[in-house]
Coordinates of C-alpha atoms in Angstrom, one line a residue:
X1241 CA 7.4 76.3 -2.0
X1242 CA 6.0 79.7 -0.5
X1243 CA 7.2 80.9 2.8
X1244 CA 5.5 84.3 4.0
X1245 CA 4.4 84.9 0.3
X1246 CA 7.5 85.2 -1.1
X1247 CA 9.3 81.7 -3.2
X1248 CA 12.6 80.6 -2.5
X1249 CA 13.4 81.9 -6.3
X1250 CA 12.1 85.5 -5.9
X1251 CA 15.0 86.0 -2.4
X1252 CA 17.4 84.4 -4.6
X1253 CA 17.2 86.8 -7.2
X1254 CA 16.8 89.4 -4.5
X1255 CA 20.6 91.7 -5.0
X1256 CA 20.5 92.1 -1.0
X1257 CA 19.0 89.3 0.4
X1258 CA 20.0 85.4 0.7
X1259 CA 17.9 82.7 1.7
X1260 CA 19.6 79.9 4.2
X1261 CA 17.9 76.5 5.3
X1262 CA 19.0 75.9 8.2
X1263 CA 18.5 71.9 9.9
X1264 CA 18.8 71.2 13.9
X1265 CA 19.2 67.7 14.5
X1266 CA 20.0 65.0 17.0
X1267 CA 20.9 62.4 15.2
X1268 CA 21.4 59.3 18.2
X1269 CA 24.6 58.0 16.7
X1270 CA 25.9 57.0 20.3
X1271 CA 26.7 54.0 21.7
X1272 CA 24.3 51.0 21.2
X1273 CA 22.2 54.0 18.7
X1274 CA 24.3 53.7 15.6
X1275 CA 22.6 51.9 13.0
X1276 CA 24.4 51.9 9.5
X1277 CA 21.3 51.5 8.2
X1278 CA 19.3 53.6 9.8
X1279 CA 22.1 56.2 9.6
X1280 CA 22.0 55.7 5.5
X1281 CA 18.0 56.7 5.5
X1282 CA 18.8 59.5 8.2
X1283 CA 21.4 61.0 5.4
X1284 CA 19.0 60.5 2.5
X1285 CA 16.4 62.2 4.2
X1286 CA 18.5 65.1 5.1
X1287 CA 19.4 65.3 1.3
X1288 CA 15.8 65.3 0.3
X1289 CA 15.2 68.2 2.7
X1290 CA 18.3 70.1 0.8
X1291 CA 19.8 72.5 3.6
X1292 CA 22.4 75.1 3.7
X1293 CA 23.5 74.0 7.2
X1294 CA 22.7 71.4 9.2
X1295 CA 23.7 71.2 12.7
X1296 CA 23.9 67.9 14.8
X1297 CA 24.4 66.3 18.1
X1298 CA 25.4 63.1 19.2
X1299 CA 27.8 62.1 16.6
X1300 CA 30.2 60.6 19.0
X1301 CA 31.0 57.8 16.9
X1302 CA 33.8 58.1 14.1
X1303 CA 32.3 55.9 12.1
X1304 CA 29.0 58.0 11.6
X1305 CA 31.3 60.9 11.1
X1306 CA 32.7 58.8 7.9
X1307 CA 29.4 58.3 6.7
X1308 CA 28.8 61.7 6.8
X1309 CA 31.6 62.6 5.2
X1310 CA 31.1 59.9 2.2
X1311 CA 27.4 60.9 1.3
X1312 CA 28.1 64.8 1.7
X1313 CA 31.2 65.4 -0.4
X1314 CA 29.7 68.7 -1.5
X1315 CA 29.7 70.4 2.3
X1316 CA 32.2 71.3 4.5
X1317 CA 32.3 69.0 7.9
X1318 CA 33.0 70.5 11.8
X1319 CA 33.2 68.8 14.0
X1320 CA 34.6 68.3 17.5
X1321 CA 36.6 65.7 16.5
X1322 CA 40.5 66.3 16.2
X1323 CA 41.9 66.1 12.8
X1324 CA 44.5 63.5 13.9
X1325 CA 42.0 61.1 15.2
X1326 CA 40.1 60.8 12.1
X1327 CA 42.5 58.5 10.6
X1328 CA 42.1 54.4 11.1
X1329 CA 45.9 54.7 10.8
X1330 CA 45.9 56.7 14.3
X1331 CA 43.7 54.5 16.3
X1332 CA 45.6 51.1 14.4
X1333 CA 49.0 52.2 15.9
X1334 CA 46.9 53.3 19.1
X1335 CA 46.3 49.4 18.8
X1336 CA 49.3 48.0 18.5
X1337 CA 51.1 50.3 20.7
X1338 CA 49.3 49.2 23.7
X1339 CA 49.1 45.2 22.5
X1340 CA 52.7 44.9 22.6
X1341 CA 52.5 46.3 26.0
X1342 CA 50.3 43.6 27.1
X1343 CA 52.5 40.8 25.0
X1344 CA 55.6 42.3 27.0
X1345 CA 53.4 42.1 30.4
X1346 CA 52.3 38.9 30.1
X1347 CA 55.7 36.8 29.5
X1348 CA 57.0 38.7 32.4
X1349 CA 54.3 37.6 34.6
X1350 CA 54.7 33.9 33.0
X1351 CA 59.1 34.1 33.3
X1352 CA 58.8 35.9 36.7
X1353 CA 55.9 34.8 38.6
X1354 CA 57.4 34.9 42.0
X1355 CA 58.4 38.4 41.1
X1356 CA 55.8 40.1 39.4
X1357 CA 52.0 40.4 40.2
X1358 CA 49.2 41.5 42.8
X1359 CA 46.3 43.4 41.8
X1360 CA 48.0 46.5 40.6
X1361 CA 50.1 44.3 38.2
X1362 CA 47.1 42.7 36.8
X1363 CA 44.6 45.6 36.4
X1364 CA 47.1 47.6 34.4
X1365 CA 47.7 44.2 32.2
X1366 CA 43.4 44.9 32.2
X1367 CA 44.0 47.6 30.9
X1368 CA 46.5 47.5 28.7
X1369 CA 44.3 44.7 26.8
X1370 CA 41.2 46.8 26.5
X1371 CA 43.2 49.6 25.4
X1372 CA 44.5 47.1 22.2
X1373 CA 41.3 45.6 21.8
X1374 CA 39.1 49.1 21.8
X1375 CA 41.7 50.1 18.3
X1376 CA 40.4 46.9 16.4
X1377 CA 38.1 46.3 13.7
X1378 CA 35.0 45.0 14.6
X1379 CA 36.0 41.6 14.2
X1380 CA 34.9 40.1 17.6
X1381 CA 32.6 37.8 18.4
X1382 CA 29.0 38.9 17.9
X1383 CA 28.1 40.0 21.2
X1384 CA 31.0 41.9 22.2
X1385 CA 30.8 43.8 18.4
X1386 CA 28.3 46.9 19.9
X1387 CA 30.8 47.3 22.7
X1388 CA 33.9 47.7 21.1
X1389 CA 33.4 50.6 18.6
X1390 CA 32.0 52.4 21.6
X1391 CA 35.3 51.9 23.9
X1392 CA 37.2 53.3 20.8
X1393 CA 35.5 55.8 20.5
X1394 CA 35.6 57.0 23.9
X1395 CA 39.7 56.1 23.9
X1396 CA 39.6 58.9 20.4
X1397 CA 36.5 60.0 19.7
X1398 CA 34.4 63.0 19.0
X1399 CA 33.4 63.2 23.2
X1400 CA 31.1 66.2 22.5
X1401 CA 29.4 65.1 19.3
X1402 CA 28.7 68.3 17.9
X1403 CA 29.6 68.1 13.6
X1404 CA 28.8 70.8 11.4
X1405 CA 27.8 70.6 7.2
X1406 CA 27.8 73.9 5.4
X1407 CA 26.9 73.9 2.1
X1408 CA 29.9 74.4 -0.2
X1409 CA 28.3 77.2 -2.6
X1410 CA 28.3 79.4 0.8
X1411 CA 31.0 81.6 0.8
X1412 CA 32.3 81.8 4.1
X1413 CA 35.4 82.2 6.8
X1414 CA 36.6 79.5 8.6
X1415 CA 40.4 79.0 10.1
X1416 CA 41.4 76.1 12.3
X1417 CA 42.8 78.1 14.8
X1418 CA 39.8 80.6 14.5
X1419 CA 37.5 77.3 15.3
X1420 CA 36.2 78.2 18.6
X1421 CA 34.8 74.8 20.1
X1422 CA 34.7 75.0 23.8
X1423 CA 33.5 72.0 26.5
X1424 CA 31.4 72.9 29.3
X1425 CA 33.1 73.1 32.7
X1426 CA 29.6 72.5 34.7
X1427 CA 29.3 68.8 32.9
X1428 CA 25.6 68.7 35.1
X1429 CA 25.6 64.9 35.2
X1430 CA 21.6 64.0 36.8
X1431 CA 21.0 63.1 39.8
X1432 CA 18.0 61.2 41.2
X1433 CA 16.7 64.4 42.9
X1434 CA 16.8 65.9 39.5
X1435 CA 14.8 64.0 37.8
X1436 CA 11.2 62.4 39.3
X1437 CA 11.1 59.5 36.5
X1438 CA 15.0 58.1 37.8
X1439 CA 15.8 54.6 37.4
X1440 CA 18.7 52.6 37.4
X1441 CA 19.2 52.4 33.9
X1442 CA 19.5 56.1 33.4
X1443 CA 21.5 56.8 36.2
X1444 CA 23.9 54.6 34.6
X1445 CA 23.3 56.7 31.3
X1446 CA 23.9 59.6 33.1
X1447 CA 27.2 58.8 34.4
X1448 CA 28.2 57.6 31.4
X1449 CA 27.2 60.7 29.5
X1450 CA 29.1 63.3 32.0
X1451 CA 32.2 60.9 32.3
X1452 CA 32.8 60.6 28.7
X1453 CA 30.4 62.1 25.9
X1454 CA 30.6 66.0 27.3
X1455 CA 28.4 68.6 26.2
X1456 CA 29.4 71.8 25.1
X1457 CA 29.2 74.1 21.7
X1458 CA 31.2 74.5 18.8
X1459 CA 31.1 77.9 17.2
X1460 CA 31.7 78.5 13.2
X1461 CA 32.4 82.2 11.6
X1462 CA 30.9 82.1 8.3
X1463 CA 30.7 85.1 5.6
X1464 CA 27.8 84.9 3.7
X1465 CA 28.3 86.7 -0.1
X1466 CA 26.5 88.0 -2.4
X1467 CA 26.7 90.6 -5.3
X1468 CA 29.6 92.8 -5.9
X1469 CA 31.1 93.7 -2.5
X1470 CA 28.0 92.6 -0.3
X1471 CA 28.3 90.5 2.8
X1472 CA 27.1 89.7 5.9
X1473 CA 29.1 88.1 8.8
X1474 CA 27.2 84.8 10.6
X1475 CA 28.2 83.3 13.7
X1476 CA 26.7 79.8 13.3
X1477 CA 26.5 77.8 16.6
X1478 CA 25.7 74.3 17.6
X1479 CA 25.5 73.1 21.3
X1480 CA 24.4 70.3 23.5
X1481 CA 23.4 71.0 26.9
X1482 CA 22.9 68.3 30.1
X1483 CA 20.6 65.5 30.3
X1484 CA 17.3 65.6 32.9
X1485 CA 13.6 66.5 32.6
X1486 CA 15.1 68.7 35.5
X1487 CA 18.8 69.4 36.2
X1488 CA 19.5 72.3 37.8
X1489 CA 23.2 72.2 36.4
X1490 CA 22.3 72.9 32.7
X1491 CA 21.6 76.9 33.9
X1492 CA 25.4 76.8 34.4
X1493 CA 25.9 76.2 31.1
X1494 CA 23.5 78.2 30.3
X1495 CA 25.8 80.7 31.7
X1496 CA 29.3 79.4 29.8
X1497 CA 27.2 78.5 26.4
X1498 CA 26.6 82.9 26.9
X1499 CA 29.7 83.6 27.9
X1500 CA 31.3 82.1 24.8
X1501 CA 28.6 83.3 22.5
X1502 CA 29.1 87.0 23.8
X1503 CA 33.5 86.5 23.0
X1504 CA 33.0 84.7 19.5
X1505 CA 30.4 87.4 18.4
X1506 CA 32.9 89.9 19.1
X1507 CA 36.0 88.7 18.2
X1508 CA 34.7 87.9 15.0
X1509 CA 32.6 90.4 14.5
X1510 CA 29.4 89.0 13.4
X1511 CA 26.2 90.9 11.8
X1512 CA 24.3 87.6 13.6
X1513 CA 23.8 84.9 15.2
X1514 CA 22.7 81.5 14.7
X1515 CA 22.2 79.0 17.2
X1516 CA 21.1 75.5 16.7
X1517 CA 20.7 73.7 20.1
X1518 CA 19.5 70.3 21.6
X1519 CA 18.8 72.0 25.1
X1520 CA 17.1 68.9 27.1
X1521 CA 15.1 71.7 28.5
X1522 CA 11.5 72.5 27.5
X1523 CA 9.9 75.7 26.4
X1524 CA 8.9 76.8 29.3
X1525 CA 12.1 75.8 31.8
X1526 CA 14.1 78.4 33.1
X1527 CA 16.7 77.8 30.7
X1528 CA 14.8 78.4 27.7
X1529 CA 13.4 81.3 29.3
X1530 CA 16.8 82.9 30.3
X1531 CA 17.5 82.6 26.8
X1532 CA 14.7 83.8 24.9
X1533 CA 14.2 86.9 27.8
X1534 CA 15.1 90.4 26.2
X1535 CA 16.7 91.2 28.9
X1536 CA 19.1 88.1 29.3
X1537 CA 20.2 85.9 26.2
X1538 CA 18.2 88.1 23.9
X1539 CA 17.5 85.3 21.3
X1540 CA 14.4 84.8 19.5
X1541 CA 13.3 81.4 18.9
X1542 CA 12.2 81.0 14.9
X1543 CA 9.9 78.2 15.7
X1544 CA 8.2 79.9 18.0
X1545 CA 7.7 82.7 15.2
X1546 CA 5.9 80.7 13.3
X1547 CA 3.9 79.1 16.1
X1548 CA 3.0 81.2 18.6
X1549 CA 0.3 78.6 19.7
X1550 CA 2.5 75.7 19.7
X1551 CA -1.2 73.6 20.2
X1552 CA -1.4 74.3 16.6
X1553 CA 2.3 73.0 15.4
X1554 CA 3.3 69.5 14.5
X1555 CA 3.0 67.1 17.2
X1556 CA 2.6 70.0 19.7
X1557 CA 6.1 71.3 18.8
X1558 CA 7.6 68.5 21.0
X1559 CA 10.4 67.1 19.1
X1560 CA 11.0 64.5 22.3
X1561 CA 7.4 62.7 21.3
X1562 CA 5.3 59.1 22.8
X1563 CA 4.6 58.5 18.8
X1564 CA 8.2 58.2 18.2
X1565 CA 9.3 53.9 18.8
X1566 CA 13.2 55.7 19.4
X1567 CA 12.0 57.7 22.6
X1568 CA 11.5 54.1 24.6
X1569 CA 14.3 52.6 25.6
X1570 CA 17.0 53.9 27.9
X1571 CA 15.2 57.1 29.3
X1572 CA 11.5 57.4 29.5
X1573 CA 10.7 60.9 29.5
X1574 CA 7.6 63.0 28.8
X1575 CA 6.8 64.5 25.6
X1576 CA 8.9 67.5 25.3
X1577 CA 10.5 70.6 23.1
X1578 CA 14.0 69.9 23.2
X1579 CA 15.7 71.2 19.9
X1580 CA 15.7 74.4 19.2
X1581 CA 17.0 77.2 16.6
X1582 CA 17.6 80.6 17.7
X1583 CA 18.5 83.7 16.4
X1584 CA 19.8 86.9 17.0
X1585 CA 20.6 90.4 14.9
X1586 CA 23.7 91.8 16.5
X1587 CA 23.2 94.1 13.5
X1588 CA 19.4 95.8 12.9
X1589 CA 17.2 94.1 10.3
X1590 CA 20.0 92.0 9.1
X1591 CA 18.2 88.2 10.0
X1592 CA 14.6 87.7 9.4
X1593 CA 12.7 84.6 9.8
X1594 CA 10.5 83.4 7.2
X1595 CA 9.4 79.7 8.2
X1596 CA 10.2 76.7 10.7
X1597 CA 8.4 73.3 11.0
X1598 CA 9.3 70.1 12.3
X1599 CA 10.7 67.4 9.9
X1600 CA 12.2 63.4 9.9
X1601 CA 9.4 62.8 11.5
X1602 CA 7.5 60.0 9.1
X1603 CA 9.1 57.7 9.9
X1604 CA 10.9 58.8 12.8
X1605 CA 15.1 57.9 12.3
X1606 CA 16.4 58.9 16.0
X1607 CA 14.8 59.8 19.0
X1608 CA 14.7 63.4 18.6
X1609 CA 12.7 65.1 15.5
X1610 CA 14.5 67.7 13.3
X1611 CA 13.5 71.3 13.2
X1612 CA 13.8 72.8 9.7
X1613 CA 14.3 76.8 9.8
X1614 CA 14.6 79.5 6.8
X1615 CA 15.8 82.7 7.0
X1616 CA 16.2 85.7 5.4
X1617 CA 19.7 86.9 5.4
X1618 CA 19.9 90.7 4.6
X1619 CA 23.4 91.5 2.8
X1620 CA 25.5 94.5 3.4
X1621 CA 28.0 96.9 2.0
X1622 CA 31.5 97.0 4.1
X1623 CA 31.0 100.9 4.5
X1624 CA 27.3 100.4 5.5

């Protein structure tokens, strides 16, 4: 496949220059959205598509994280979830801690009625039960199965739902404790003034979200290698911001999603930057526009490269779309630009993109579309 002219082969065999595919993607594995078998042609898809990175949001749910894991043995997996809780073992003795806390409540309720009880007594034996049953497999009657993985997950989960894959052949840097993955203090839940299209239902959604699934970025240093002594240093970041066809809130994040960009960048020292977003906001909102301004964020958007008229892009560029049966449900929204890869050269001439379209479209596997960016990543010497 051409891109700008030039084949994928010809940069390879360029001695300075690497070529890096780079996927944003949403992929709706929260709460009543996980799907084992939609999440199976979600993967295969991706695999198809054959990217260096991919970035996603929304894989709150462990068990997505484990299918991740199992078809993509040849990446390395991020993700916001902490090491310990990855483990059924963990979540088992969760379990059964809290069980035998509700066996040992119960008989002394039943020995010492007179004794013990009133409402406090009773909501902590609440909640010591939900607590055991949220650490089960999903054994439980039929109708109570979609609710219980999601109550585990919320109990030790991955809250912000950010997961990274970097292909394996890509040399790069990477400590735990250099992991910089940081939760947004301005969590920007909506608000009925925010958004003209409130209901009910998404209100509900909307609390839910802020309360437990939190948005925020995680931030990966990756050295990219090539030839003899040449490298380049990438700081490769994936964020989620607020809900709302409006929300005021998300330019505060805005402002701590900067904030923590501007510290990584330095304290790792990166050449450039990458980052892959699910925004909620639209092209023209005053978030993406205090990102993409020159004299603010200073990122340039590599779809936007490509399409400058986005009339003429893929579904109008919208990656929030009518056409997609995934969009109506929970929130009905208007067709909208929501995910996003930026870029910026901290170093001159260092990142160069050469194409960007929209992809996992036909047929659509979650409610967002992908965007599917490559760049041109210019290698240098240490003394250079």
């Amino acid at each position: 496949r051409r891109v700008h002219g030039e084949t994928f082969s010809k940069l390879a065999s360029m001695p300075h220059r690497v070529a890096l595919r780079v996927l944003q993607y949403n992929i709706f594995a929260a709460n009543a959205g996980f799907d084992i078998k939609r999440a199976q042609r979600q993967l295969d898809a991706i695999r198809k598509l054959d990217p260096d990175i991919v970035c996603f949001q929304e894989c709150f749910l462990l068990r997505m994280e484990f299918v991740i894991r199992a078809a993509f043995p040849d990446y390395h997996i991020i993700s916001t979830t902490p090491a310990v809780l990855r483990t059924t073992n963990i979540r088992f003795l969760f379990s059964l801690f809290f069980f035998v806390l509700s066996v040992v409540l119960i008989t002394t309720i039943y020995l010492f009625p007179d004794h013990i009880g009133g409402v406090i007594v009773h909501l902590l034996l609440s909640l010591f039960v939900l607590a055991a049953v949220v650490g089960l497999p999903p054994i439980l009657p039929h109708f109570l199965r979609p609710i219980a993985p999601v109550l585990r997950d919320i109990t030790c989960g991955n809250r912000m739902g950010l997961l990274i894959m970097v292909r394996q052949s890509i040399s790069w840097q990477l400590e735990t404790t250099e992991l910089i993955s940081y939760q947004f203090h301005h969590q920007a839940s909506v608000h009925p003034i925010y958004n003209p299209i409130f209901t009910p239902i998404s209100m509900v959604i909307s609390w839910f979200n802020a309360t437990f699934l939190h948005r925020g970025i995680l931030c990966v240093p990756l050295i990219v290698t090539g030839p003899g002594n040449l490298r380049t240093r990438l700081l490769l970041s994936n964020a989620h911001l607020a809900t709302g066809v409006a929300n005021p809130g998300r330019l505060d994040q805005i402002v701590e999603l900067e904030d923590t960009l501007t510290k990584a960048t330095q304290h790792f020292k990166a050449d450039c930057l990458i980052l892959s977003c699910d925004s909620n906001a639209d092209t023209n909102q005053p978030e993406m526009l205090w990102l993409c301004a020159n004299n603010q964020g200073g990122f340039s958007d590599s779809f936007r490269m490509c399409f400058p008229d986005l009339s003429r892009a893929k579904h109008g560029g919208h990656t929030w779309h009518h056409s997609n049966p995934l969009t109506r449900g929970n929130l009905i929204e208007p067709d909208q630009r929501l995910d996003y890869i930026l870029f910026k050269d901290l170093r001159p001439t260092t990142l160069r993109c050469l194409s960007s379209d929209i992809v996992l479209d036909t047929p659509p596997e979650s409610d967002h579309f992908g965007v599917f960016t490559t760049f041109e990543i210019v290698l240098h010497r240490p003394s250079d």
